[in-house]
CSV table of C-alpha atoms in Angstrom, one decimal:
chain,number,residue,atom,x,y,z
A,491,MET,CA,-2.2,-17.2,15.5
A,492,THR,CA,0.5,-18.1,13.0
A,493,LEU,CA,0.0,-17.5,9.3
A,494,LEU,CA,-0.8,-21.1,8.6
A,495,ALA,CA,-3.1,-21.5,11.6
A,496,THR,CA,-5.1,-18.4,10.5
A,497,LEU,CA,-5.4,-19.8,7.0
A,498,ARG,CA,-6.5,-23.2,8.3
A,499,ALA,CA,-9.2,-21.6,10.5
A,500,TRP,CA,-10.4,-19.8,7.4
A,501,LEU,CA,-10.4,-23.1,5.4
A,502,GLU,CA,-12.7,-24.6,8.1
A,503,ALA,CA,-15.0,-21.6,8.1
A,504,GLN,CA,-15.2,-21.7,4.3
A,505,GLN,CA,-15.8,-25.5,4.3
A,506,LEU,CA,-12.8,-26.0,2.1
A,507,ASP,CA,-10.1,-28.8,2.2
A,508,ALA,CA,-7.4,-26.6,0.7
A,509,VAL,CA,-6.6,-23.4,-1.0
A,510,LEU,CA,-4.3,-22.9,-4.0
A,511,ILE,CA,-2.6,-19.4,-3.8
A,512,SER,CA,-1.3,-17.9,-7.0
A,513,SER,CA,-1.2,-14.1,-6.5
A,514,ARG,CA,2.0,-12.3,-5.7
A,515,GLN,CA,0.6,-10.4,-2.7
A,516,ASN,CA,-1.0,-13.5,-1.0
A,517,LYS,CA,2.1,-15.7,-1.6
A,518,GLN,CA,4.6,-13.3,-0.3
A,519,PRO,CA,3.9,-13.9,3.5
A,520,HIS,CA,4.6,-17.6,2.9
A,521,LEU,CA,7.6,-17.2,0.6
A,522,GLY,CA,9.3,-14.3,2.3
A,523,PHE,CA,9.8,-12.5,-1.0
A,524,ALA,CA,7.8,-11.1,-3.9
A,525,THR,CA,7.4,-13.1,-7.1
A,526,SER,CA,4.7,-13.7,-9.6
A,527,SER,CA,6.0,-17.3,-10.2
A,528,GLY,CA,5.1,-20.4,-8.3
A,529,TYR,CA,2.2,-21.5,-6.0
A,530,VAL,CA,1.4,-22.1,-2.4
A,531,LEU,CA,-1.0,-25.0,-1.5
A,532,VAL,CA,-2.3,-25.1,2.0
A,533,THR,CA,-4.5,-28.0,3.3
A,534,ARG,CA,-6.0,-28.7,6.7
A,535,HIS,CA,-2.9,-30.7,7.6
A,536,THR,CA,0.0,-29.8,5.2
A,537,ALA,CA,1.5,-26.8,3.4
A,538,HIS,CA,3.3,-26.9,0.1
A,539,ILE,CA,5.3,-24.5,-2.0
A,540,LEU,CA,5.7,-25.1,-5.7
A,541,ALA,CA,8.6,-23.3,-7.3
A,542,ASP,CA,10.6,-23.6,-10.6
A,543,PHE,CA,14.4,-23.8,-10.9
A,544,ARG,CA,14.8,-20.0,-10.7
A,545,TYR,CA,13.4,-19.7,-7.2
A,546,TYR,CA,13.7,-23.1,-5.7
A,547,ALA,CA,17.0,-22.5,-3.9
A,548,GLN,CA,15.8,-19.2,-2.5
A,549,VAL,CA,12.5,-20.7,-1.2
A,550,ALA,CA,14.4,-23.5,0.4
A,551,GLU,CA,16.7,-21.0,2.2
A,552,GLN,CA,14.0,-18.6,3.3
A,553,THR,CA,11.1,-20.9,4.4
A,554,SER,CA,10.4,-23.6,6.9
A,555,GLY,CA,7.4,-25.7,7.7
A,556,TYR,CA,6.5,-26.2,4.0
A,557,GLN,CA,7.0,-29.2,1.7
A,558,LEU,CA,8.9,-27.9,-1.4
A,559,HIS,CA,8.2,-29.2,-4.9
A,560,LEU,CA,10.2,-28.4,-8.0
A,561,MET,CA,8.0,-27.6,-11.0
A,562,GLU,CA,9.4,-28.8,-14.3
A,563,SER,CA,8.0,-29.3,-17.8
A,564,SER,CA,7.6,-33.0,-17.0
A,565,LYS,CA,6.0,-32.2,-13.6
A,566,PRO,CA,3.9,-29.0,-13.9
A,567,MET,CA,1.7,-27.5,-11.2
A,568,PRO,CA,-1.5,-29.6,-11.9
A,569,ALA,CA,0.5,-32.9,-11.6
A,570,ILE,CA,2.0,-31.9,-8.2
A,571,VAL,CA,-1.3,-30.6,-6.8
A,572,ASN,CA,-3.2,-33.7,-8.0
A,573,GLN,CA,-0.7,-35.9,-6.0
A,574,VAL,CA,-1.6,-33.9,-2.9
A,575,ILE,CA,-5.3,-34.1,-3.7
A,576,ALA,CA,-5.1,-37.9,-4.0
A,577,ARG,CA,-2.9,-38.4,-0.9
A,578,GLU,CA,-5.1,-36.2,1.4
A,579,ASN,CA,-8.4,-36.9,-0.3
A,580,LEU,CA,-9.1,-33.2,-1.0
A,581,LEU,CA,-12.6,-32.6,-2.4
A,582,ARG,CA,-13.1,-28.9,-2.3
A,583,VAL,CA,-10.1,-26.6,-3.2
A,584,GLY,CA,-10.3,-22.8,-3.2
A,585,PHE,CA,-8.5,-20.7,-5.8
A,586,GLU,CA,-8.1,-17.0,-6.3
A,587,GLY,CA,-10.6,-16.5,-9.0
A,588,GLU,CA,-10.1,-12.7,-9.1
A,589,GLN,CA,-6.4,-13.1,-9.7
A,590,VAL,CA,-6.4,-15.5,-12.6
A,591,SER,CA,-7.8,-15.2,-16.1
A,592,TRP,CA,-11.0,-16.9,-17.2
A,593,GLN,CA,-8.9,-19.1,-19.5
A,594,THR,CA,-6.5,-20.2,-16.7
A,595,GLY,CA,-9.4,-20.9,-14.3
A,596,SER,CA,-11.1,-23.0,-16.9
A,597,GLN,CA,-8.0,-25.0,-17.5
A,598,TRP,CA,-7.6,-25.7,-13.8
A,599,GLN,CA,-11.2,-26.9,-13.6
A,600,GLN,CA,-10.3,-29.5,-16.2
A,601,LEU,CA,-6.9,-30.5,-15.0
A,602,LEU,CA,-7.3,-30.6,-11.2
A,603,ASN,CA,-9.1,-33.6,-9.6
A,604,ALA,CA,-11.2,-31.7,-7.1
A,605,THR,CA,-14.1,-29.2,-7.1
A,606,LEU,CA,-12.6,-25.7,-7.4
A,607,VAL,CA,-14.3,-22.9,-5.6
A,608,THR,CA,-13.4,-19.2,-6.3
A,609,VAL,CA,-12.4,-17.3,-3.2
A,610,SER,CA,-10.7,-14.1,-2.1
A,611,LEU,CA,-7.9,-14.1,0.5
A,612,ASP,CA,-7.5,-10.3,0.7
A,613,ALA,CA,-9.6,-9.9,3.9
A,614,LEU,CA,-7.0,-12.1,5.7
A,615,ARG,CA,-4.4,-9.4,5.1
A,616,GLN,CA,-6.4,-6.5,6.6
A,617,VAL,CA,-5.1,-6.9,10.2
A,618,LYS,CA,-1.3,-7.0,10.2
A,619,THR,CA,0.9,-9.1,12.4
A,620,PRO,CA,3.3,-7.5,14.8
A,621,GLN,CA,6.1,-8.5,12.4
A,622,GLU,CA,4.3,-6.8,9.4
A,623,ILE,CA,3.7,-3.7,11.5
A,624,ALA,CA,7.4,-3.5,12.4
A,625,VAL,CA,8.4,-3.7,8.7
A,626,ILE,CA,5.8,-1.1,7.6
A,627,ARG,CA,7.1,1.2,10.4
A,628,GLU,CA,10.5,1.0,8.8
A,629,ALA,CA,9.1,1.7,5.4
A,630,CYS,CA,7.4,4.8,6.9
A,631,ARG,CA,10.6,5.9,8.6
A,632,ILE,CA,12.4,5.8,5.3
A,633,ALA,CA,9.6,8.0,3.7
A,634,ASP,CA,9.5,10.3,6.7
A,635,CYS,CA,13.2,11.2,6.6
A,636,SER,CA,13.1,11.4,2.8
A,637,ALA,CA,10.4,13.9,3.0
A,638,ASP,CA,12.5,16.2,5.2
A,639,HIS,CA,15.4,15.7,2.9
A,640,ILE,CA,13.5,16.5,-0.3
A,641,ARG,CA,11.9,19.5,1.3
A,642,ARG,CA,15.3,21.0,1.9
A,643,PHE,CA,16.5,20.0,-1.6
A,644,ILE,CA,13.9,21.7,-3.7
A,645,GLN,CA,14.8,25.0,-5.2
A,646,PRO,CA,13.1,27.3,-7.8
A,647,GLY,CA,14.3,26.5,-11.3
A,648,MET,CA,14.5,22.7,-10.8
A,649,ARG,CA,12.3,20.4,-12.8
A,650,GLU,CA,9.8,18.1,-11.2
A,651,ARG,CA,11.6,15.0,-12.6
A,652,GLU,CA,14.8,16.1,-11.0
A,653,VAL,CA,13.1,16.3,-7.6
A,654,ALA,CA,11.5,12.8,-8.1
A,655,ALA,CA,14.9,11.3,-9.0
A,656,GLU,CA,16.6,12.8,-6.0
A,657,LEU,CA,13.8,11.6,-3.7
A,658,GLU,CA,13.8,8.0,-5.0
A,659,TRP,CA,17.6,7.9,-4.8
A,660,PHE,CA,17.6,9.1,-1.2
A,661,MET,CA,15.0,6.5,-0.2
A,662,LYS,CA,17.2,3.8,-1.6
A,663,GLN,CA,20.1,5.2,0.3
A,664,GLN,CA,18.0,4.8,3.5
A,665,GLY,CA,17.3,1.2,2.8
A,666,ALA,CA,14.3,1.2,0.4
A,667,GLU,CA,14.2,-1.6,-2.2
A,668,LYS,CA,12.4,0.7,-4.6
A,669,PRO,CA,9.6,3.3,-4.6
A,670,SER,CA,6.1,1.9,-3.7
A,671,PHE,CA,4.7,3.5,-6.9
A,672,ASP,CA,5.6,6.2,-9.5
A,673,THR,CA,6.5,9.3,-7.5
A,674,ILE,CA,4.1,12.2,-7.8
A,675,VAL,CA,5.6,15.7,-8.0
A,676,ALA,CA,3.0,18.3,-8.9
A,677,SER,CA,3.9,22.0,-8.6
A,678,GLY,CA,1.9,25.1,-9.2
A,679,PRO,CA,-1.3,24.6,-11.4
A,680,ARG,CA,-0.3,20.9,-11.8
A,681,GLY,CA,-1.1,20.5,-8.1
A,682,ALA,CA,-4.8,20.2,-9.2
A,683,LEU,CA,-3.9,16.8,-10.7
A,684,PRO,CA,-4.3,14.3,-7.8
A,685,HIS,CA,-2.0,11.8,-9.6
A,686,GLY,CA,0.3,14.3,-11.4
A,687,LYS,CA,3.4,12.2,-12.0
A,688,ALA,CA,6.7,14.2,-12.1
A,689,SER,CA,7.0,16.1,-15.4
A,690,GLU,CA,9.5,18.5,-17.1
A,691,LYS,CA,7.7,21.5,-15.6
A,692,VAL,CA,10.1,24.0,-14.0
A,693,ILE,CA,9.4,24.7,-10.3
A,694,VAL,CA,8.6,28.4,-9.6
A,695,ALA,CA,9.2,30.4,-6.4
A,696,GLY,CA,6.0,31.1,-4.4
A,697,GLU,CA,3.9,28.2,-5.7
A,698,LEU,CA,2.8,25.1,-3.9
A,699,ILE,CA,4.3,21.7,-4.7
A,700,THR,CA,2.7,18.4,-3.7
A,701,LEU,CA,4.8,15.2,-3.4
A,702,ASP,CA,3.1,11.8,-3.0
A,703,PHE,CA,5.6,8.9,-2.7
A,704,GLY,CA,6.5,5.8,-0.8
A,705,ALA,CA,9.2,3.4,0.0
A,706,GLN,CA,9.0,-0.4,-0.4
A,707,TYR,CA,10.9,-2.2,2.4
A,708,GLN,CA,11.1,-6.0,2.6
A,709,GLY,CA,8.2,-6.2,0.3
A,710,TYR,CA,5.9,-3.8,2.3
A,711,CYS,CA,4.9,-0.3,1.3
A,712,SER,CA,4.7,3.2,2.8
A,713,ASP,CA,2.7,6.1,1.3
A,714,MET,CA,3.1,9.7,2.2
A,715,THR,CA,2.0,13.1,0.8
A,716,ARG,CA,3.2,16.5,1.8
A,717,THR,CA,2.5,19.9,0.2
A,718,PHE,CA,5.2,22.5,0.5
A,719,LEU,CA,5.6,26.2,-0.4
A,720,VAL,CA,8.4,26.8,-2.8
A,721,ALA,CA,10.6,29.4,-1.1
A,722,GLY,CA,11.8,32.7,-2.6
A,723,ARG,CA,8.7,34.9,-3.0
A,724,TYR,CA,6.6,35.1,0.2
A,725,SER,CA,8.1,36.3,3.4
A,726,ASP,CA,4.6,35.9,5.1
A,727,PRO,CA,2.9,32.7,4.0
A,728,GLU,CA,-0.5,34.0,5.0
A,729,ASN,CA,-0.4,36.3,2.0
A,730,MET,CA,0.0,33.4,-0.5
A,731,PRO,CA,-2.8,32.0,-2.6
A,732,LEU,CA,-4.3,28.7,-1.3
A,733,TRP,CA,-3.2,29.4,2.3
A,734,SER,CA,-6.8,28.8,3.5
A,735,VAL,CA,-7.1,25.7,1.2
A,736,TYR,CA,-4.0,24.2,2.9
A,737,HIS,CA,-5.4,24.7,6.3
A,738,THR,CA,-8.8,23.4,5.3
A,739,VAL,CA,-7.2,20.2,4.1
A,740,LEU,CA,-5.1,19.9,7.3
A,741,ALA,CA,-8.2,20.4,9.5
A,742,ALA,CA,-10.0,17.7,7.5
A,743,GLN,CA,-7.0,15.3,7.8
A,744,LEU,CA,-6.8,15.8,11.6
A,745,ALA,CA,-10.5,15.3,12.0
A,746,ALA,CA,-10.3,12.0,10.2
A,747,ILE,CA,-7.4,10.8,12.3
A,748,ALA,CA,-9.3,11.8,15.5
A,749,ALA,CA,-12.2,9.6,14.4
A,750,ILE,CA,-10.1,6.5,14.0
A,751,ARG,CA,-10.5,3.8,16.7
A,752,PRO,CA,-11.6,0.2,16.9
A,753,GLY,CA,-15.3,-0.4,15.9
A,754,VAL,CA,-15.6,2.8,13.9
A,755,ALA,CA,-16.9,2.2,10.3
A,756,CYS,CA,-14.5,3.3,7.5
A,757,CYS,CA,-17.3,5.5,6.0
A,758,GLU,CA,-17.5,7.4,9.3
A,759,VAL,CA,-13.8,8.4,9.0
A,760,ASP,CA,-14.3,9.4,5.4
A,761,ALA,CA,-17.3,11.6,6.5
A,762,ALA,CA,-15.2,13.3,9.2
A,763,ALA,CA,-12.8,14.6,6.6
A,764,ARG,CA,-15.4,15.2,3.9
A,765,ASN,CA,-17.6,17.3,6.2
A,766,VAL,CA,-14.8,19.7,7.0
A,767,ILE,CA,-14.0,20.2,3.3
A,768,THR,CA,-17.7,20.5,2.3
A,769,THR,CA,-18.5,23.0,5.0
A,770,ALA,CA,-15.6,25.1,3.7
A,771,GLY,CA,-17.2,25.2,0.3
A,772,TYR,CA,-14.8,22.8,-1.5
A,773,GLY,CA,-16.9,19.6,-1.5
A,774,PRO,CA,-16.8,19.2,-5.4
A,775,GLN,CA,-13.1,19.7,-5.3
A,776,PHE,CA,-12.5,16.6,-3.1
A,777,GLY,CA,-13.3,13.8,-5.5
A,778,HIS,CA,-11.5,10.8,-4.1
A,779,ASN,CA,-11.6,8.6,-1.0
A,780,THR,CA,-10.1,9.8,2.2
A,781,GLY,CA,-7.7,6.8,2.4
A,782,HIS,CA,-7.0,3.1,1.9
A,783,ALA,CA,-5.3,0.2,3.7
A,784,ILE,CA,-1.7,-0.4,3.0
A,785,GLY,CA,0.7,-3.4,3.2
A,786,ILE,CA,2.2,-5.6,0.6
A,787,ASP,CA,0.2,-3.6,-2.0
A,788,VAL,CA,0.2,0.2,-1.7
A,789,HIS,CA,-3.6,0.1,-2.2
A,790,GLU,CA,-5.5,-2.5,-0.2
A,791,ASN,CA,-8.9,-2.9,1.4
A,792,PRO,CA,-10.6,-1.6,3.4
A,793,ARG,CA,-11.0,2.0,2.2
A,794,PHE,CA,-11.9,5.2,3.9
A,795,SER,CA,-14.7,5.8,1.4
A,796,PRO,CA,-18.3,7.0,1.7
A,797,THR,CA,-19.6,3.4,1.1
A,798,ASP,CA,-17.2,1.2,3.0
A,799,ALA,CA,-18.9,0.0,6.2
A,800,THR,CA,-15.9,-2.1,7.3
A,801,ARG,CA,-15.3,-1.8,11.1
A,802,LEU,CA,-11.8,-0.8,12.1
A,803,GLN,CA,-9.8,-3.3,14.2
A,804,PRO,CA,-6.5,-3.0,16.0
A,805,GLY,CA,-3.6,-3.8,13.7
A,806,MET,CA,-5.1,-2.3,10.6
A,807,LEU,CA,-2.9,0.2,8.8
A,808,LEU,CA,-4.6,2.8,6.5
A,809,THR,CA,-3.7,6.1,4.9
A,810,VAL,CA,-5.5,9.4,5.6
A,811,GLU,CA,-5.2,11.7,2.6
A,812,PRO,CA,-7.9,14.3,1.9
A,813,GLY,CA,-7.2,16.9,-0.7
A,814,ILE,CA,-8.6,19.9,-2.5
A,815,TYR,CA,-7.9,20.5,-6.2
A,816,LEU,CA,-8.6,23.7,-8.0
A,817,ALA,CA,-8.3,23.6,-11.8
A,818,GLY,CA,-5.9,26.2,-13.1
A,819,GLU,CA,-4.7,27.2,-9.6
A,820,GLY,CA,-3.2,24.2,-7.9
A,821,GLY,CA,-4.1,21.8,-5.1
A,822,VAL,CA,-3.2,20.5,-1.6
A,823,ARG,CA,-3.1,16.9,-0.3
A,824,ILE,CA,-1.7,15.8,3.1
A,825,GLU,CA,-1.3,12.1,3.8
A,826,ASP,CA,-0.1,9.9,6.8
A,827,VAL,CA,-0.1,6.2,7.4
A,828,VAL,CA,-2.1,5.5,10.5
A,829,LEU,CA,-2.1,2.4,12.7
A,830,VAL,CA,-5.3,1.5,14.4
A,831,THR,CA,-4.4,0.8,18.1
A,832,ALA,CA,-6.4,-0.7,20.9
A,833,ASP,CA,-7.8,2.6,21.9
A,834,GLY,CA,-7.3,5.0,19.0
A,835,ALA,CA,-4.8,5.7,16.3
A,836,GLU,CA,-1.0,6.2,15.9
A,837,VAL,CA,0.4,8.3,13.1
A,838,LEU,CA,3.6,6.7,11.7
A,839,TYR,CA,5.2,9.9,10.4
A,840,THR,CA,6.8,12.7,12.4
A,841,LEU,CA,7.4,15.5,9.8
A,842,PRO,CA,5.3,18.5,10.9
A,843,LYS,CA,2.2,19.3,8.9
A,844,THR,CA,2.4,23.0,9.2
A,845,LEU,CA,3.0,24.6,5.8
A,846,LEU,CA,6.7,24.3,5.4
A,847,PRO,CA,8.8,26.1,2.8
A,848,THR,CA,11.4,24.4,0.6
A,849,GLY,CA,15.1,25.0,1.3
A,850,GLU,CA,16.5,25.3,4.7
A,851,GLY,CA,14.0,27.8,6.2
A,852,SER,CA,10.9,27.2,8.2
A,853,TRP,CA,7.9,29.2,9.3
A,854,MET,CA,7.7,29.9,13.0
């Protein structure tokens, strides 16, 4: 089904005559680009985009099948929407109540000549279209080759911020619009911080370094985490601290990926990873979900969490990212983006998950 056909089927199921879309993430598939400005109004029979002077020409160039309306001070959004309401006799109009302030919602209730119903459209983005999957594949390819580049780039004596800057610049050279989020570079004891953004800390030979990063490409995100060993101290990695922790996390991640297939509940995938880590004695040191859906936003629903009972469907894309974090010592996290296929799962990254050293070397 096309985007508009899917939305109209949803309107019928919700017993709505139209939906007014205001959030950046739910407008983007209609507009073809990301902006917090403007609105999309979809009825049972027509589709409308409301844009101001700044974006009107771009919308006209990049969209088809929509009626375009120029918003001006003399013709704001409520006036345009009320014209459509009157022309099509719209009685019940949904709006994204979670995405607008209480004050804005109250104003719309007064200004729009229809009964407004608060709705959420996020579930409609859970299963990606083939076009979306192709774009996310490219975002993942950019992250994948960037991970290999930055692994070879890292040397003892560098600062974490230097590594983050190089990684983000390389991703842009590969075609990324920007990072999906603030790059995490956490070396040594800072690896115990699950969201340890890059700091001025100097990277030391022999310690682990965790990098969590992503590339945004055509408005869609990738998300990848790898933990490397900073070269220059251990000739045999099995003698290094956290060697067993690394392989416990890797076993947990592989167990979760093996559990992914259509019909499986998200909480079951979380349990597959969590059981491995708990059995190894590190349960309290794994305090976050195993993963999350990804797309226009880097964090979407559903989640691989202990409480999410959503059943997986082909076309869903989620991360798998268990971790163990030991205060004062360091931590390990390994993350892939995984596509739910008709009969299982496909990992969208190719960089090996054996513990790799930084620099040009590799463990055999």
